[in-house]
Coordinates of C-alpha atoms in Angstrom, one line a residue:
M1 CA 133.4 100.1 90.8
G2 CA 135.4 99.7 94.0
T3 CA 134.6 100.9 97.5
T4 CA 137.3 103.6 97.3
F5 CA 136.2 107.1 96.4
D6 CA 136.6 107.8 92.7
E7 CA 135.5 111.4 91.8
S8 CA 136.0 111.0 88.0
A9 CA 134.0 107.7 87.9
I10 CA 131.1 109.4 89.8
D11 CA 131.2 112.4 87.4
D12 CA 131.1 110.0 84.5
A13 CA 128.1 108.1 85.9
L14 CA 126.2 111.4 86.5
A15 CA 127.0 112.6 82.9
E16 CA 125.7 109.3 81.5
L17 CA 122.5 109.8 83.6
S18 CA 122.1 113.3 82.3
A19 CA 122.0 111.9 78.8
G20 CA 119.8 109.0 80.0
E21 CA 117.2 111.5 81.3
K22 CA 116.5 112.6 77.8
V23 CA 116.1 109.0 76.7
W24 CA 113.7 108.3 79.7
A25 CA 111.6 111.3 78.7
Q26 CA 111.1 109.8 75.3
T27 CA 110.4 106.3 76.6
P28 CA 106.7 105.5 76.2
L29 CA 104.6 103.8 78.9
R30 CA 104.6 100.5 77.0
R31 CA 108.4 100.3 77.0
R32 CA 108.5 101.3 80.6
R33 CA 106.2 98.4 81.4
E34 CA 108.2 96.0 79.3
L35 CA 111.3 97.1 81.3
L36 CA 109.6 96.1 84.5
D37 CA 108.6 92.8 83.1
D38 CA 112.3 92.2 82.1
L39 CA 113.4 93.1 85.6
H40 CA 110.9 90.6 87.0
A41 CA 112.2 87.8 84.8
R42 CA 115.9 88.7 85.6
T43 CA 115.0 88.8 89.4
G44 CA 113.6 85.2 89.1
R45 CA 116.7 84.1 87.1
F46 CA 119.2 85.5 89.6
A47 CA 117.2 84.9 92.8
G48 CA 119.6 82.2 94.0
D49 CA 122.6 84.4 93.5
W50 CA 120.8 87.2 95.4
V51 CA 120.2 84.9 98.4
R52 CA 123.7 83.5 98.3
A53 CA 125.1 87.0 98.5
A54 CA 122.7 87.9 101.3
R55 CA 123.8 84.8 103.2
T56 CA 127.4 86.0 102.9
I57 CA 126.6 89.4 104.3
K58 CA 124.6 88.0 107.2
R59 CA 126.9 85.1 107.9
L60 CA 124.0 82.5 107.7
D61 CA 124.6 78.8 107.2
A62 CA 123.2 77.5 103.9
D63 CA 120.8 75.1 105.8
S64 CA 119.6 77.7 108.3
P65 CA 115.8 78.3 108.3
L66 CA 116.7 82.0 108.7
V67 CA 117.7 82.0 105.1
G68 CA 114.0 82.2 104.5
E69 CA 114.1 85.8 105.5
E70 CA 116.5 86.5 102.7
W71 CA 114.3 84.9 100.1
M72 CA 111.2 86.7 101.3
S73 CA 112.6 90.2 102.0
G74 CA 115.0 90.0 98.9
P75 CA 114.0 88.6 95.5
L76 CA 110.4 87.7 96.5
T77 CA 109.7 91.3 97.5
M78 CA 111.3 92.6 94.2
L79 CA 109.2 90.1 92.1
Q80 CA 106.0 91.3 93.7
A81 CA 106.9 94.9 93.3
T82 CA 107.9 94.7 89.6
A83 CA 104.7 92.8 88.8
A84 CA 102.5 95.3 90.7
L85 CA 104.2 98.3 89.1
S86 CA 103.8 96.6 85.7
A87 CA 100.0 96.3 86.3
T88 CA 99.9 100.0 87.1
L89 CA 101.7 100.9 83.9
A90 CA 99.5 98.7 81.9
A91 CA 96.4 100.5 83.2
L92 CA 97.9 103.9 82.4
E93 CA 99.0 102.7 79.0
D94 CA 95.3 101.8 78.3
G95 CA 94.1 105.2 79.4
R96 CA 92.7 103.8 82.7
S97 CA 93.3 104.7 86.3
P98 CA 95.3 102.1 88.2
L99 CA 92.4 102.1 90.6
D100 CA 89.8 101.2 88.0
G101 CA 88.0 98.1 89.3
V102 CA 89.3 98.6 92.8
S103 CA 86.5 99.0 95.4
I104 CA 87.5 102.1 97.4
K105 CA 86.0 102.1 100.9
D106 CA 85.4 104.7 103.6
A107 CA 87.8 104.9 106.5
P108 CA 87.5 106.7 109.9
G109 CA 87.9 110.4 110.1
N110 CA 86.7 111.5 106.6
R111 CA 89.2 109.3 104.9
I112 CA 89.1 106.7 102.2
A113 CA 90.8 103.4 102.1
V114 CA 92.3 101.7 99.0
P115 CA 92.5 97.9 99.4
I116 CA 95.9 96.5 98.6
L117 CA 95.6 93.0 100.1
P118 CA 94.1 90.6 99.0
L119 CA 93.8 91.7 95.3
S120 CA 94.3 88.4 93.5
T121 CA 93.2 84.7 93.9
Y122 CA 96.8 83.9 94.8
D123 CA 96.7 86.5 97.6
R124 CA 93.6 84.9 99.0
L125 CA 95.2 81.5 98.9
L126 CA 98.7 82.3 100.1
L127 CA 97.8 85.0 102.7
N128 CA 94.4 83.8 103.7
G129 CA 93.1 85.9 106.5
F130 CA 95.4 88.8 106.0
H131 CA 94.1 92.1 104.8
G132 CA 95.6 95.5 104.0
E133 CA 94.6 99.0 102.8
V134 CA 96.2 102.3 102.2
W135 CA 94.4 105.3 103.9
L136 CA 94.7 108.6 102.1
R137 CA 94.8 111.9 103.9
P138 CA 91.5 113.3 105.4
G139 CA 89.3 115.0 102.8
V140 CA 90.6 113.2 99.7
D141 CA 87.6 111.6 97.9
A142 CA 87.6 108.5 95.6
A143 CA 87.3 110.4 92.4
T144 CA 90.4 112.4 93.3
A145 CA 92.3 109.3 94.3
R146 CA 91.5 107.6 91.0
R147 CA 92.5 110.7 89.0
R148 CA 95.8 111.2 90.7
A149 CA 96.9 107.6 90.9
G150 CA 99.9 107.2 88.6
L151 CA 101.9 110.1 89.9
A152 CA 104.7 111.1 87.5
Q153 CA 103.6 108.4 85.0
L154 CA 100.6 110.6 84.3
D155 CA 103.0 112.8 82.4
P156 CA 106.0 110.6 81.5
A157 CA 107.8 113.2 79.4
A158 CA 108.2 115.5 82.4
T159 CA 111.3 114.1 84.0
G160 CA 112.8 115.3 87.3
G161 CA 116.5 115.2 86.9
I162 CA 118.9 112.8 88.7
G163 CA 118.0 111.3 92.0
V164 CA 120.6 109.8 94.3
V165 CA 119.5 106.9 96.4
L166 CA 121.6 106.0 99.4
G167 CA 120.8 102.4 99.9
A168 CA 120.1 100.6 103.2
G169 CA 122.5 98.1 104.6
N170 CA 120.0 95.8 106.3
I171 CA 117.1 94.5 104.1
T172 CA 118.4 93.6 100.6
S173 CA 115.3 94.7 98.6
I174 CA 115.3 98.2 100.0
P175 CA 117.9 99.7 97.6
P176 CA 116.3 98.3 94.4
L177 CA 112.8 99.2 95.5
D178 CA 113.8 102.7 96.4
A179 CA 115.5 103.1 93.0
L180 CA 112.4 101.9 91.2
Y181 CA 110.3 104.4 93.1
E182 CA 112.5 107.3 92.1
L183 CA 112.3 106.2 88.5
Y184 CA 108.6 105.5 88.3
A185 CA 106.9 107.6 90.9
H186 CA 109.0 110.7 90.4
N187 CA 110.4 110.3 86.9
R188 CA 114.0 110.8 88.1
V189 CA 116.9 108.8 86.6
V190 CA 118.8 107.2 89.4
L191 CA 122.3 106.8 90.8
L192 CA 122.0 104.1 93.5
K193 CA 124.9 104.1 96.0
L194 CA 125.0 100.8 97.9
N195 CA 125.7 100.7 101.6
P196 CA 129.2 99.1 102.0
I197 CA 127.6 96.3 104.0
T198 CA 125.7 95.2 100.8
D199 CA 128.7 95.4 98.4
P200 CA 128.5 91.6 97.8
L201 CA 125.2 92.3 96.0
Y202 CA 126.7 94.7 93.5
T203 CA 127.1 92.1 90.8
V204 CA 123.6 90.7 91.4
F205 CA 122.0 94.2 91.2
E206 CA 124.0 94.9 88.0
M207 CA 122.6 91.7 86.4
V208 CA 119.0 92.4 87.6
F209 CA 119.0 96.0 86.5
A210 CA 120.9 95.5 83.3
P211 CA 118.0 96.7 81.1
L212 CA 117.8 100.0 83.0
C213 CA 121.6 100.4 83.0
E214 CA 121.8 99.8 79.2
L215 CA 119.1 102.4 78.7
G216 CA 121.2 104.9 80.7
V217 CA 118.6 105.6 83.4
L218 CA 120.2 103.8 86.3
R219 CA 123.7 103.5 87.6
V220 CA 124.8 101.4 90.6
V221 CA 127.9 102.4 92.5
T222 CA 129.7 101.4 95.7
G223 CA 131.6 103.6 98.2
G224 CA 131.7 104.9 101.7
A225 CA 130.7 108.2 103.4
E226 CA 133.1 110.2 101.2
T227 CA 131.3 109.0 98.0
G228 CA 127.9 109.6 99.6
G229 CA 128.9 113.2 100.6
Y230 CA 130.2 114.0 97.1
L231 CA 127.1 112.7 95.5
V232 CA 124.5 114.4 97.6
H233 CA 126.2 117.8 97.2
H234 CA 126.9 117.4 93.5
P235 CA 125.4 120.2 91.3
D236 CA 124.0 117.7 88.8
V237 CA 121.9 115.9 91.4
A238 CA 118.3 117.2 91.8
H239 CA 117.1 115.0 94.7
V240 CA 118.3 112.7 97.5
H241 CA 116.6 109.7 99.0
M242 CA 118.1 107.8 101.9
T243 CA 117.3 104.9 104.2
G244 CA 119.1 104.9 107.5
S245 CA 119.2 106.7 110.9
A246 CA 118.0 110.2 111.8
Q247 CA 121.6 110.9 112.8
T248 CA 122.9 110.1 109.3
H249 CA 120.0 112.2 107.8
D250 CA 121.0 115.2 110.0
A251 CA 124.6 114.9 109.1
I252 CA 123.7 115.1 105.4
V253 CA 121.2 117.9 105.8
W254 CA 122.9 120.1 108.4
G255 CA 126.5 118.8 108.4
P256 CA 128.4 116.9 111.1
G257 CA 129.5 118.0 114.6
P258 CA 128.9 121.3 116.4
E259 CA 128.6 123.3 113.2
G260 CA 125.8 121.0 112.0
L261 CA 124.0 121.5 115.3
E262 CA 124.3 125.2 114.9
R263 CA 123.0 125.1 111.4
K264 CA 120.1 123.0 112.5
R265 CA 119.3 125.4 115.3
D266 CA 119.4 128.3 112.9
R267 CA 117.5 126.3 110.2
R268 CA 120.3 126.8 107.6
P269 CA 120.6 123.5 105.9
L270 CA 123.9 122.5 104.2
L271 CA 122.0 120.5 101.7
D272 CA 120.7 122.7 98.9
K273 CA 118.2 120.2 97.4
P274 CA 115.1 118.2 98.5
I275 CA 115.6 115.0 100.5
T276 CA 113.2 112.2 101.3
S277 CA 113.9 109.5 103.8
E278 CA 113.0 106.4 105.8
L279 CA 114.6 106.5 109.2
G280 CA 113.1 104.0 111.6
G281 CA 112.4 104.8 115.2
V282 CA 111.1 103.1 118.4
S283 CA 108.3 100.9 117.2
P284 CA 105.6 99.8 119.8
T285 CA 103.7 96.6 120.1
I286 CA 100.5 97.3 122.1
V287 CA 99.1 94.2 123.7
V288 CA 95.4 94.7 124.5
P289 CA 94.4 92.7 127.6
G290 CA 91.9 89.9 127.0
D291 CA 91.0 86.3 127.7
W292 CA 93.9 84.6 126.0
S293 CA 94.4 80.8 126.1
D294 CA 97.7 79.2 126.8
A295 CA 98.2 78.6 123.0
D296 CA 97.4 82.3 122.4
L297 CA 100.0 83.4 124.9
R298 CA 102.7 81.2 123.3
Y299 CA 101.8 82.2 119.7
Q300 CA 101.7 85.9 120.3
A301 CA 104.8 85.8 122.4
E302 CA 106.6 84.3 119.4
H303 CA 104.9 86.9 117.3
V304 CA 106.5 89.7 119.4
A305 CA 109.8 87.9 119.4
T306 CA 109.7 87.9 115.6
Q307 CA 108.9 91.6 115.5
R308 CA 112.1 92.2 117.4
L309 CA 114.4 89.5 116.1
H310 CA 113.6 89.2 112.4
N311 CA 116.9 89.9 110.5
G312 CA 118.7 89.8 113.9
G313 CA 116.8 92.9 115.1
Y314 CA 118.3 95.1 112.4
N315 CA 115.0 96.4 110.9
C316 CA 113.8 100.0 111.0
I317 CA 110.4 98.5 111.8
A318 CA 111.6 96.2 114.6
A319 CA 109.4 96.3 117.7
Q320 CA 111.3 97.9 120.6
A321 CA 108.7 98.8 123.2
V322 CA 106.0 96.3 124.3
V323 CA 103.1 98.2 125.9
L324 CA 101.1 96.1 128.5
S325 CA 98.3 96.6 130.9
K326 CA 99.6 96.5 134.5
D327 CA 96.2 95.1 135.5
W328 CA 96.0 92.3 133.0
E329 CA 95.7 89.1 134.9
L330 CA 97.7 87.2 132.2
K331 CA 100.5 89.8 132.1
D332 CA 103.1 87.7 134.0
R333 CA 102.4 84.6 132.0
F334 CA 102.7 86.5 128.7
L335 CA 106.1 87.9 129.8
A336 CA 107.3 84.4 130.8
E337 CA 106.3 83.2 127.3
L338 CA 108.0 86.2 125.7
R339 CA 111.3 85.4 127.6
T340 CA 111.1 81.8 126.4
A341 CA 110.4 82.9 122.8
L342 CA 113.3 85.3 122.8
A343 CA 115.7 82.7 124.3
Q344 CA 114.6 79.9 122.0
A345 CA 114.7 81.8 118.7
P346 CA 117.5 80.6 116.4
Q347 CA 120.9 82.1 117.3
R348 CA 122.6 84.1 114.6
P349 CA 125.7 86.3 114.2
A350 CA 125.5 90.0 115.0
Y351 CA 126.4 91.0 111.5
Y352 CA 125.3 94.7 111.5
P353 CA 128.2 97.1 112.5
G354 CA 127.9 98.5 116.0
S355 CA 125.3 96.0 117.3
D356 CA 127.3 94.8 120.2
A357 CA 128.1 98.3 121.4
R358 CA 124.4 99.3 121.2
V359 CA 123.5 96.2 123.2
A360 CA 126.1 97.2 125.8
D361 CA 124.7 100.7 125.9
A362 CA 121.3 99.3 126.7
V363 CA 122.7 97.0 129.4
A364 CA 124.6 99.9 130.9
A365 CA 121.5 102.1 131.0
Y366 CA 119.4 99.3 132.5
P367 CA 121.5 97.2 134.9
D368 CA 118.5 95.0 135.9
A369 CA 117.9 94.0 132.2
D370 CA 117.5 90.3 131.5
Q371 CA 120.0 88.9 129.0
V372 CA 118.0 86.1 127.3
G373 CA 120.0 84.1 124.7
S374 CA 123.1 85.3 123.1
G375 CA 123.2 89.1 122.9
R376 CA 119.5 89.5 123.4
V377 CA 118.2 91.9 126.1
L378 CA 114.7 92.2 127.7
I379 CA 114.1 95.2 129.9
A380 CA 111.0 94.9 132.0
Q381 CA 109.0 97.6 133.8
L382 CA 110.5 100.6 132.0
P383 CA 109.7 104.1 133.2
R384 CA 106.9 105.6 131.2
T385 CA 108.8 108.8 130.3
N386 CA 112.3 110.2 129.9
T387 CA 114.1 106.9 129.5
P388 CA 116.6 106.0 126.8
L389 CA 114.8 103.1 125.3
L390 CA 111.8 105.2 124.4
R391 CA 113.9 107.8 122.6
T392 CA 116.8 105.7 121.1
E393 CA 116.5 103.3 118.2
Y394 CA 118.9 100.6 119.4
F395 CA 118.9 98.7 116.0
S396 CA 119.8 95.5 117.8
P397 CA 118.1 92.7 119.7
V398 CA 116.9 95.0 122.6
L399 CA 113.3 94.9 123.7
G400 CA 111.7 96.9 126.5
V401 CA 108.3 96.5 128.3
V402 CA 106.2 99.4 129.6
E403 CA 103.2 98.7 131.9
L404 CA 100.4 101.2 132.0
P405 CA 98.0 101.2 135.0
Y406 CA 94.7 100.9 133.0
A407 CA 92.4 98.1 131.8
G408 CA 90.1 97.4 128.9
G409 CA 89.2 100.2 126.5
E410 CA 90.9 102.8 128.7
F411 CA 94.2 100.9 128.4
L412 CA 94.0 101.0 124.6
Q413 CA 93.3 104.7 124.5
Q414 CA 96.1 105.5 127.0
A415 CA 98.5 103.2 125.1
V416 CA 97.8 105.1 121.8
D417 CA 98.6 108.4 123.6
F418 CA 101.7 106.8 125.0
A419 CA 102.9 105.6 121.6
N420 CA 102.1 108.9 119.9
N421 CA 103.6 111.2 122.6
E422 CA 106.5 109.3 124.3
L423 CA 108.2 107.2 121.5
T424 CA 110.6 108.6 118.9
G425 CA 109.5 107.9 115.4
T426 CA 106.3 107.2 113.5
L427 CA 107.2 104.4 111.0
G428 CA 105.1 101.5 112.4
A429 CA 103.0 100.3 115.3
N430 CA 101.6 96.8 116.1
V431 CA 98.4 96.1 118.0
L432 CA 97.6 92.6 119.3
A433 CA 94.1 92.0 120.5
H434 CA 91.8 89.0 120.9
P435 CA 88.9 89.0 118.3
A436 CA 86.4 89.0 121.1
T437 CA 88.1 92.1 122.6
I438 CA 88.0 93.9 119.3
R439 CA 84.3 93.1 118.9
R440 CA 83.6 94.3 122.5
L441 CA 85.4 97.6 122.0
G442 CA 83.7 98.2 118.7
I443 CA 84.0 101.7 117.5
G444 CA 86.4 102.5 120.3
F445 CA 88.9 100.1 118.7
D446 CA 88.5 101.6 115.3
R447 CA 89.0 105.1 116.8
A448 CA 92.2 103.9 118.5
I449 CA 93.6 102.7 115.2
E450 CA 92.7 106.0 113.6
R451 CA 94.4 108.0 116.4
L452 CA 97.8 106.1 116.0
R453 CA 100.1 108.5 114.2
Y454 CA 102.2 105.9 112.3
G455 CA 102.9 105.3 108.6
A456 CA 102.1 101.5 109.0
I457 CA 99.8 99.9 111.5
A458 CA 99.4 96.2 112.0
V459 CA 96.5 94.6 113.8
N460 CA 97.3 91.0 114.8
A461 CA 100.0 91.1 112.3
W462 CA 103.5 92.6 112.0
T463 CA 104.1 95.9 110.2
G464 CA 106.8 94.0 108.2
L465 CA 103.9 92.7 106.1
A466 CA 103.3 96.3 105.0
F467 CA 106.9 96.4 103.8
L468 CA 106.5 93.1 101.9
A469 CA 103.1 94.0 100.3
P470 CA 104.0 95.8 97.0
R471 CA 101.0 98.1 96.9
A472 CA 101.3 99.2 100.5
S473 CA 102.8 102.6 101.1
W474 CA 106.0 102.6 103.2
G475 CA 107.2 105.5 105.2
A476 CA 106.7 107.7 108.2
F477 CA 103.4 109.3 109.1
P478 CA 103.2 112.6 107.2
G479 CA 104.1 115.9 108.7
H480 CA 107.8 115.6 109.7
T481 CA 110.2 118.4 108.9
L482 CA 113.9 118.6 108.2
D483 CA 114.6 119.9 111.7
D484 CA 112.4 117.3 113.4
V485 CA 112.6 114.4 110.9
Q486 CA 111.6 111.5 113.3
S487 CA 111.1 108.5 110.9
G488 CA 111.5 110.5 107.7
I489 CA 109.7 112.4 104.9
G490 CA 107.9 110.8 102.0
V491 CA 106.9 107.2 101.1
V492 CA 108.1 104.5 98.8
H493 CA 106.8 101.1 97.4
N494 CA 103.2 102.2 96.8
A495 CA 102.8 100.3 93.5
F496 CA 99.4 101.9 92.7
L497 CA 101.4 105.2 92.7
L498 CA 98.8 106.8 94.9
D499 CA 99.0 110.5 95.8
D500 CA 98.0 111.9 99.2
V501 CA 99.1 108.8 101.2
E502 CA 98.7 108.9 104.9
R503 CA 99.3 105.3 106.2
T504 CA 98.9 101.6 105.5
V505 CA 96.8 99.4 107.8
V506 CA 97.3 95.6 107.7
R507 CA 95.4 93.0 109.7
G508 CA 96.0 89.3 110.3
P509 CA 94.4 86.4 112.1
F510 CA 94.9 86.3 115.9
R511 CA 95.6 82.5 115.7
P512 CA 97.2 80.3 113.0
A513 CA 95.4 77.6 111.2
P514 CA 94.0 75.1 112.1
R515 CA 93.4 76.7 115.5
S516 CA 91.9 79.8 113.8
V517 CA 89.2 77.7 112.1
L518 CA 88.4 75.7 115.2
R519 CA 87.9 79.0 117.1
G520 CA 85.7 80.5 114.5
E521 CA 88.2 82.8 112.7
P522 CA 87.8 82.8 108.9
A523 CA 91.5 82.3 108.2
L524 CA 93.4 79.4 106.8
S525 CA 97.0 80.7 107.1
P526 CA 99.4 78.6 109.3
K527 CA 102.2 80.2 111.3
P528 CA 103.6 82.8 108.9
P529 CA 106.9 81.9 107.2
W530 CA 108.5 85.1 108.5
F531 CA 108.2 84.0 112.1
V532 CA 111.7 83.5 113.5
G533 CA 110.8 80.1 114.9
N534 CA 109.4 78.7 111.6
A535 CA 111.3 75.5 110.9
T536 CA 110.6 75.5 107.2
A537 CA 111.0 79.2 106.5
A538 CA 113.9 78.7 104.0
V539 CA 112.0 76.1 102.0
T540 CA 108.8 78.0 102.0
G541 CA 110.5 81.3 101.1
R542 CA 112.3 79.7 98.2
K543 CA 109.1 78.0 96.9
L544 CA 107.2 81.3 97.2
T545 CA 109.9 83.0 95.2
E546 CA 109.9 80.4 92.5
F547 CA 106.1 80.7 92.3
Y548 CA 106.1 84.5 92.0
A549 CA 108.9 84.2 89.4
D550 CA 107.0 82.0 86.9
G551 CA 103.4 82.0 88.2
N552 CA 103.1 78.3 87.7
P553 CA 100.0 77.2 89.8
A554 CA 101.4 73.7 90.0
R555 CA 103.9 75.0 92.6
I556 CA 101.1 76.0 95.1
P557 CA 100.6 72.6 96.7
G558 CA 104.3 72.4 97.6
I559 CA 104.1 75.8 99.2
F560 CA 101.1 74.7 101.3
V561 CA 102.9 71.5 102.4
S562 CA 106.0 73.4 103.4
A563 CA 104.1 76.2 105.1
F564 CA 102.0 73.9 107.3
R565 CA 105.1 72.0 108.3
G566 CA 106.6 75.2 109.7

C-alpha cells in the first residue's frame, strides 16, 4: 500500500479485520502461543533486513557503532517480547497464572512489586547487576495480582473489535509491540498504520507478521495524516492507540486549530471512541550529591549523555532536565565532564523531521546556551519555574541543567517535588546516586522513589531499560485525562499482562565492571551496549539478537568478549 490516501483500500482492510475478529475469537490459547513462537522465529530470520531498513531511515553508515541501537531497540526487543508473551500464554493454557512461581514482594506505600528482571539464568548473566520490578497500584494484594494477570487472554473468546495503532516514527520496535499489545492484552484485531518515517520497514513488518496477516487479525498500512484521520474516525474502529506528541493527541481527540481548542475547553471531544497513548514529556535525571571519584564523574556524565543522545535524542524517554545540587562540591567538575561527553559522542544526521527547527527554538529561547558538538545544546543554570525547557519536549539533542539550593537528603526530596510539579509529562525519571549515599539516606531514599510520579523510574540506570525489558510496563503514570493528557493514558509491553499497573522501577550498578567489583558492588556488567560511546555496540547488539533468536548458549562467550571490549 502506498503513502497516498486510498479510502477503498482502508475500507477493504477494515472489512477483512471484521471477519478476522470472528476467527480470533475462535482461536484457542495454544494456537495464539504458536503464533507468537512463529513471529519470534520470523523476527530472527529477518533481523538483518530490519536493521538495514532502520539504517536507511536514520542515515547511519553500515560500520557505525550506533547501528547497535537499531539491533537492540528493534529486532532484539521484539524477540524478547514475543518469547515473554509466549511464556504467559503457556501458563494460561495450562490453567496457571502467569505469576505462578514468581516471588511477589512488598513495595512502599501499601503496594506490591512483581519482579521482571532478572527472571532467567541468561538475564543474570547478560544483565548482571540490573534489577527491575513492576509496582501495582496501592491496595492491590498478591492474590488479586495473580488472579488478574492475563488480562483479555483470561477470556479469549470475548474480543474487543478493531483497534487502530498509529505507529511511532522513532524506535522501530514500537509499532509491532503496540500491535501485539492490542491483540493480546485487549483482544482487539489490529490495523497498524506506520508513521511515514518508517515506511522502509513496511516489507519487513509484512514478513514478520505474515502469520497474523494470513489469519486476518492484523493489517499493516502506510499513509500520512489524511489516512490517520480517516482511520481514527471510521465507524468500524472501536479503539485508537497512538505514540507521538501531546499536540498530535489533542488534534486527534479535539480537532485542530481554534475549533479544537474550543472543544477542549468545553470538553466536547471530536473523537467518539476510547484512545490510549504514549506521549513523552520532559524527563528528568536527578543527580544526588555524593563523594564521586573522577572515574564516577566521567562514567555518569557519559550515562547522562546517553540518556539524551541515544537515537539522536529522538526518544520519548530522552533526558531533558538534569537536576543538580547547587551546593555539591563536585558540581562544576561533573558539568565539565558532561560537556565533554556530549561533545565526544559520535556525530550523526538529524534524521527526525523538524529537529533543526526545535534546536533553533531552544537556542533562541536561551541565547547563553552552549552548542557542544554538531547540533547539540547544553543550557546551564535554568530558571526553576516558568521556562520553556521545563514545559516543552524538544525531541532533539537539547539538554538543560537546573540547580537547586539544597544538599543531602533535603536535595533529593526537593528534586522529587521539582520533577513532579514543574516538568511536563510523567513517562520516566532517572536518579543517579552513589551506593554509599543510598545507604546513608536509607528509608528516605526509598520514600523519594515512591513519591516520584512517573511510569518508569531508573536508579543508576536509564529508563530506556524499562522499554527494552519485555515484562516491564511502559506508559505514563496513571491518572491523566483527555484534557490534561501529559505523557498519555494506559500502558503497553507488560508481557505478564498485569492488571492495575502503576509503574516500573529498574536499578543498575553505579559503576561498570571491573570497577564495580573492585569497589564492592555485586555487579559484573561492563559499560552497557546502549551507551552512545560504546565502541562495540553494533557487534554486541547483533550478537545479542542472534542469541535471543536461537537461544544457543555457545553464543554467550562471544557476547561477553564484545561487551567488555566496548
